[in-house]
Each structure stands twice: as C-alpha cells, then as structure tokens.
XYZ file of C-alpha atoms in Angstrom:
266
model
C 9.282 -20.712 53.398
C 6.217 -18.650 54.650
C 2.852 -20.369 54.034
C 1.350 -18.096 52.210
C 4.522 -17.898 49.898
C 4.448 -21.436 49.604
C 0.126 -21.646 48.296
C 0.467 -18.516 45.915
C 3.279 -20.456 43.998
C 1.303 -23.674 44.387
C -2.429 -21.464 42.741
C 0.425 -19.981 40.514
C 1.678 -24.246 39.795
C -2.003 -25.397 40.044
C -4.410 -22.729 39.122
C -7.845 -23.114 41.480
C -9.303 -21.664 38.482
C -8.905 -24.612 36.243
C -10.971 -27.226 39.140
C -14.147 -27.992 38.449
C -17.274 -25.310 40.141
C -18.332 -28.430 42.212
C -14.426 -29.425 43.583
C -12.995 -27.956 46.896
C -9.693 -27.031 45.874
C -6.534 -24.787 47.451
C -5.753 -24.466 51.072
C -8.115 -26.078 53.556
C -6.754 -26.330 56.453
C -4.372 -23.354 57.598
C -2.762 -23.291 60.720
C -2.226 -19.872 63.101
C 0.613 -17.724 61.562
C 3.226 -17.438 61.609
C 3.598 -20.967 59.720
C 6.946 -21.933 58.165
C 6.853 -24.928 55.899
C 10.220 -26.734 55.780
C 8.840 -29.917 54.587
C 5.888 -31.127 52.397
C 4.428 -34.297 52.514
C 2.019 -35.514 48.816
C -0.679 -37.830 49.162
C -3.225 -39.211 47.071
C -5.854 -39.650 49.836
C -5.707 -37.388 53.503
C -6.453 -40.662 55.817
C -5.992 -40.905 59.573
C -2.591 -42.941 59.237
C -1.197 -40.439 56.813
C -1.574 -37.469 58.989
C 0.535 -39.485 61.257
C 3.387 -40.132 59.295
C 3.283 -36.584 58.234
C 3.442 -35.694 62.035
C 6.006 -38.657 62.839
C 7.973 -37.465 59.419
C 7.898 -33.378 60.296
C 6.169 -32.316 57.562
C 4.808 -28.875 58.314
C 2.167 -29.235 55.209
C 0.146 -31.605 53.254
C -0.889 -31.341 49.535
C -3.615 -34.138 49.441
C -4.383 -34.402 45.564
C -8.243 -35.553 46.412
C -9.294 -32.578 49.230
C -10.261 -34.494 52.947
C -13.148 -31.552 52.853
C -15.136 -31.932 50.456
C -18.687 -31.248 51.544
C -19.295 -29.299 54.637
C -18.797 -29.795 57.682
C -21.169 -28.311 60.185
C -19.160 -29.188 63.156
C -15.607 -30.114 63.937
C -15.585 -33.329 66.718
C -13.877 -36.511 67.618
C -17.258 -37.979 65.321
C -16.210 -38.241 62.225
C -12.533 -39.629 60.760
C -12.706 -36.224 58.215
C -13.446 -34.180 61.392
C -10.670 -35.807 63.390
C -8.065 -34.531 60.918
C -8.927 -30.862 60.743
C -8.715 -31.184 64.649
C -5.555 -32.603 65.061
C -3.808 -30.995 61.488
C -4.842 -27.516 63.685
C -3.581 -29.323 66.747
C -0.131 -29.914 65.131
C -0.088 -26.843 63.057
C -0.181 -29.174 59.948
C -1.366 -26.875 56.892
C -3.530 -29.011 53.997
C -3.583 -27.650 50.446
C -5.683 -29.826 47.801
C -5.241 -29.466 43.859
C -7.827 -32.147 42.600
C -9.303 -31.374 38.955
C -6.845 -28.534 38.596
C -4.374 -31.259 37.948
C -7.150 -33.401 35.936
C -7.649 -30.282 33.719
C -3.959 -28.365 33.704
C -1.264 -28.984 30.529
C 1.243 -31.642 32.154
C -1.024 -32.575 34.483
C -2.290 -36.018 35.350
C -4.356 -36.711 32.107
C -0.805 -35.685 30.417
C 0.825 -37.843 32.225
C -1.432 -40.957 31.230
C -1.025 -40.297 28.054
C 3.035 -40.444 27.325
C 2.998 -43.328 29.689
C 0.892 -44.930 26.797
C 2.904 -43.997 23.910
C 3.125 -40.871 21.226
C -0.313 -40.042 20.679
C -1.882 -36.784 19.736
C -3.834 -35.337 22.563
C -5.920 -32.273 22.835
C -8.769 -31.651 25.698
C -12.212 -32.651 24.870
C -13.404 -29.318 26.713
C -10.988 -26.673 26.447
C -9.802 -23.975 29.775
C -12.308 -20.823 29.128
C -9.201 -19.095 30.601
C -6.814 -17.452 28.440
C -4.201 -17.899 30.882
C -4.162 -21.105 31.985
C -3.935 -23.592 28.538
C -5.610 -27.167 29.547
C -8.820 -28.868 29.557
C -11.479 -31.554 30.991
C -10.293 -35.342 29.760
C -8.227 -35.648 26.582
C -8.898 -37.266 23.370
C -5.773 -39.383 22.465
C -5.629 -40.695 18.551
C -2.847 -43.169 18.249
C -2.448 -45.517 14.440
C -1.598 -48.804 13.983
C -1.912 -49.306 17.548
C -4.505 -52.022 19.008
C -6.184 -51.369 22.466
C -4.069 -54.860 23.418
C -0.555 -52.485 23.182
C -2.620 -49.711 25.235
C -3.160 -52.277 28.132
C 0.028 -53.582 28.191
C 1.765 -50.417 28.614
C -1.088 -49.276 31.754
C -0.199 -52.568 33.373
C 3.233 -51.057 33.095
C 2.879 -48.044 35.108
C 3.607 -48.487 39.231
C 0.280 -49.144 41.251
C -2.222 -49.278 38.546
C -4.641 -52.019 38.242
C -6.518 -52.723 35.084
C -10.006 -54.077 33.916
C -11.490 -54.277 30.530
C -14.354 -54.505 28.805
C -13.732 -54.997 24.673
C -15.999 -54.930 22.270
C -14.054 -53.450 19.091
C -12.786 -57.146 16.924
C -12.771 -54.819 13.041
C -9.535 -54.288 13.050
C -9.847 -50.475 12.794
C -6.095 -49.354 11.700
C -6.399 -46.177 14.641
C -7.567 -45.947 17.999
C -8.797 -43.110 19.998
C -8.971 -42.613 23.595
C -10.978 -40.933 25.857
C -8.781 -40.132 29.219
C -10.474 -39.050 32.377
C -9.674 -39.419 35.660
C -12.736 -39.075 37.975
C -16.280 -40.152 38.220
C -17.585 -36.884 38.373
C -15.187 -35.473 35.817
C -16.234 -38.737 33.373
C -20.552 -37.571 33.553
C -19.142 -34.110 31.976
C -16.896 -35.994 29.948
C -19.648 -38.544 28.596
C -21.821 -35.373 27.399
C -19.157 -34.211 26.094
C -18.280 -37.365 23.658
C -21.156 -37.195 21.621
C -20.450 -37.059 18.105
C -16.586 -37.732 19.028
C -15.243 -40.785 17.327
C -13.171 -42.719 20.430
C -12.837 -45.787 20.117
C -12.059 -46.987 24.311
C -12.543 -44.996 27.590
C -9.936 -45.201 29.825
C -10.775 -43.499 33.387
C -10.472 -44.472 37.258
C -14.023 -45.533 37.453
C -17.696 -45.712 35.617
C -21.093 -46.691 36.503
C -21.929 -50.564 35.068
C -24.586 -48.431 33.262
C -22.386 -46.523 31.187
C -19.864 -48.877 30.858
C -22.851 -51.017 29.061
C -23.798 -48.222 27.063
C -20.245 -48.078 25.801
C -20.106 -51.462 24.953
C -23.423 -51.532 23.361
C -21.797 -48.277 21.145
C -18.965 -50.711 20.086
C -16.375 -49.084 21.997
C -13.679 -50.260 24.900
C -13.883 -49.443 28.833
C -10.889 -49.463 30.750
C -10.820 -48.945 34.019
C -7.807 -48.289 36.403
C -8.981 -47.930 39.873
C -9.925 -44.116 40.823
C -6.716 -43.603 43.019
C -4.595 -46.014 41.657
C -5.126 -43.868 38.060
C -3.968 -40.800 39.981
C -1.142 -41.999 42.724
C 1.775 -42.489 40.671
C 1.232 -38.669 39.671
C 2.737 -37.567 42.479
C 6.250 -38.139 41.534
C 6.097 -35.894 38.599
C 4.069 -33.745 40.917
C 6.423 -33.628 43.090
C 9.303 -32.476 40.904
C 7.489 -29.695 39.727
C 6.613 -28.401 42.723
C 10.207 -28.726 44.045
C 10.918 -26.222 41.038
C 8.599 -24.034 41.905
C 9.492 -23.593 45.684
C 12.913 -23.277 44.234
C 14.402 -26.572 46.605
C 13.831 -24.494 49.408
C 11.026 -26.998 50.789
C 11.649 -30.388 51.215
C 8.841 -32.033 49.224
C 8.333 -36.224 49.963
C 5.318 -38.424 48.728
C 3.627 -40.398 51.426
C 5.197 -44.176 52.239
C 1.637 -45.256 53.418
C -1.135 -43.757 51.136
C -2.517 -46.730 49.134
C -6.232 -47.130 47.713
C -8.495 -48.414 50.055
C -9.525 -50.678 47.597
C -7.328 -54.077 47.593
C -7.765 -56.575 44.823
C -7.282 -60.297 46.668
C-alpha cells in the first residue's frame, strides 16, 4: 500500500486532531516517494535497537506510539541517538508515524483499554473532544461499586508488562470507588486541574511527581502508578488489530520483539 494511503487511514484511525497542542503527532519521518509499505512494525518507544529489528525484520514503516521527535531538532548528525534515527530511517527508507495522546484521548483507545482490563465500570472523559467528529476525551473517570481499590490492583498486576506501586490512604470502607485514568505526565498536570471538585477516590496513571502524589494522599485518596511505558505497551496488540482492519490486511502489521521500558525494576 502507498504511504500516503497508508497515514490518511491511520489520521482517519487516530485523528491528529484529538493529541494534545503540545504533542508531535502523525508522520515524522517520510521517506522519498514512491514508498510502498508492505510491513509495519508498532513500538512503544523508537530506540536505536528497534530501528534495527525493523530493518533486520523488513518493515517498510514504524508507528512509534511515543513520537522519537519531539522537540526540535536543529540539526540532523551522528550526535545525538534521536538524530541517528532520522538519519538512518531516511537511509533505509524507513517511514515513522507517531499517534501519542490521540490514542490517550480517542474512544477505544488506551485509557479504554485500562479500563475493561479492570472490570465493568462506567467511564466517561474528564475533558471531553471539542470535536464533533471525533467522540473521546483527556483521562477518564471510572466509578465502579462494591469494589475495593485491593480488586483494582489485583486485576493491573494481571495485565502483561505492567508493574504496580501504591500509595493508600482510603481505610472507610466507602461502598464505591472512582478512578481517575491517565496515561502521561503531561496529560496527568491537565488532568489534576481538571479533578477539582470531582469525587475520585485513586489515581491510576504511568507516572506523578512525589509532590502530587503527597497532595493526593494528604486529600485521602489512592495513587497508583504503573510505569509510563509499561501503562501503554500492552496497547499495541489491540492497536494492532485495529489497524490491520483499517489497512484492510493488506499490510502486514507486527509489534516490536525488543521494545521494553528502559526502566528495569531489580
């Protein structure tokens, strides 16, 4: 499939309108044309050695959820290991497509995703799309009953890759508890403006300053936190079989054998 076929039904998949105004998001990195893209290769991070197994697999793209170009760069040399992948993606005619907080925001994206993984909840955005078009939000507000933030961290510890840390400070035996899901630091400031005056009980997100975290225990509520890319990586399954609809199986899609957070817990 052409390239430029291939990132209109990937804006159409993961609208750039959704990301946040301060994300980098859509195609980055795009190669001379013609480009035909047989196979794509999913990552959670764009790092050195997975540019080389998408070279030593054949991939002829990358979607990288968190964009390798984020702020700019005013040169392109050997330098830098964010420079040395536009260089040799160009070199190897390897186009890179990022959907970051399009996914964090979009219906069925990756705060969707969290949330069945936790258990039937209701769930609705705690800042709704301004777009008409595209349904979705910033974080989600889950409200589960009857269901202590013990069940909640059993069934995280349940899903592939992600770690877990808590801070508690609920013990009243409140019959419901609400969540706060977000999935990035910069999408959990937002987030935290957002939550005043909304009754959650325990934030669950990839990261948080040890500030806020102590403001939200001081608030008697919960902090859960999964590990930024660990929240985020097993995503890319379900990611995956949506975009293989949309490309209509006529692009092999894989997800990346060595991506792993560069964070190890020992």
């Amino acid at each position: 499939m052409d390239l430029g076929s291939v990132v209109s039904r990937l804006n159409v998949l993961t609208p750039p309108a959704l990301a946040e105004g301060w994300d980098n998001v859509g195609l980055l990195v795009e190669p001379s044309p013609p480009h035909q893209v047989h196979k794509l290769l999913l990552t959670n991070d764009l790092t050195e050695d997975v540019l080389d197994e998408a070279i030593d697999t054949g991939a002829n793209m990358i979607l990288s959820y968190h964009p390798p170009v984020f702020k700019a760069l005013k040169r392109i040399t050997q330098k830098s290991w964010k420079e040395r992948l536009v260089v040799k993606a160009l070199e190897k005619h390897l186009a890179v497509y990022s959907p970051h907080t399009s996914c964090d925001a979009l219906a069925n994206g990756v705060n969707d995703w969290l949330a069945r993984a936790l258990g039937p909840s209701k769930s609705v955005p705690l800042r709704a799309s301004t777009s008409l078009t595209y349904p979705g939000g910033v974080g989600h507000l889950l409200e589960f009953r009857l269901d202590p933030a013990g069940n909640i961290m059993s069934r995280l510890n349940g899903i592939q890759g992600v770690s877990v840390c808590t801070s508690t400070a609920r013990h009243d035996g409140d019959n419901g508890t609400r969540v706060s899901l977000s999935c990035s630091q910069n999408a959990l400031v937002e987030v935290l403006s957002i939550l005043s005056g909304v009754p959650a009980e325990l934030y669950l997100t990839g990261e948080m300053s040890h500030h806020d975290v102590l403001d939200a225990v001081a608030e008697g509520r919960s902090v859960v936190l999964c590990e930024h890319s660990n929240s985020e990586r097993g995503y890319l399954q379900e990611l995956g079989g949506q975009i293989r609809q949309a490309l209509e199986g006529q692009v092999q899609v894989v997800v990346s054998q060595r991506d792993r957070d560069p964070l190890q817990v020992v």
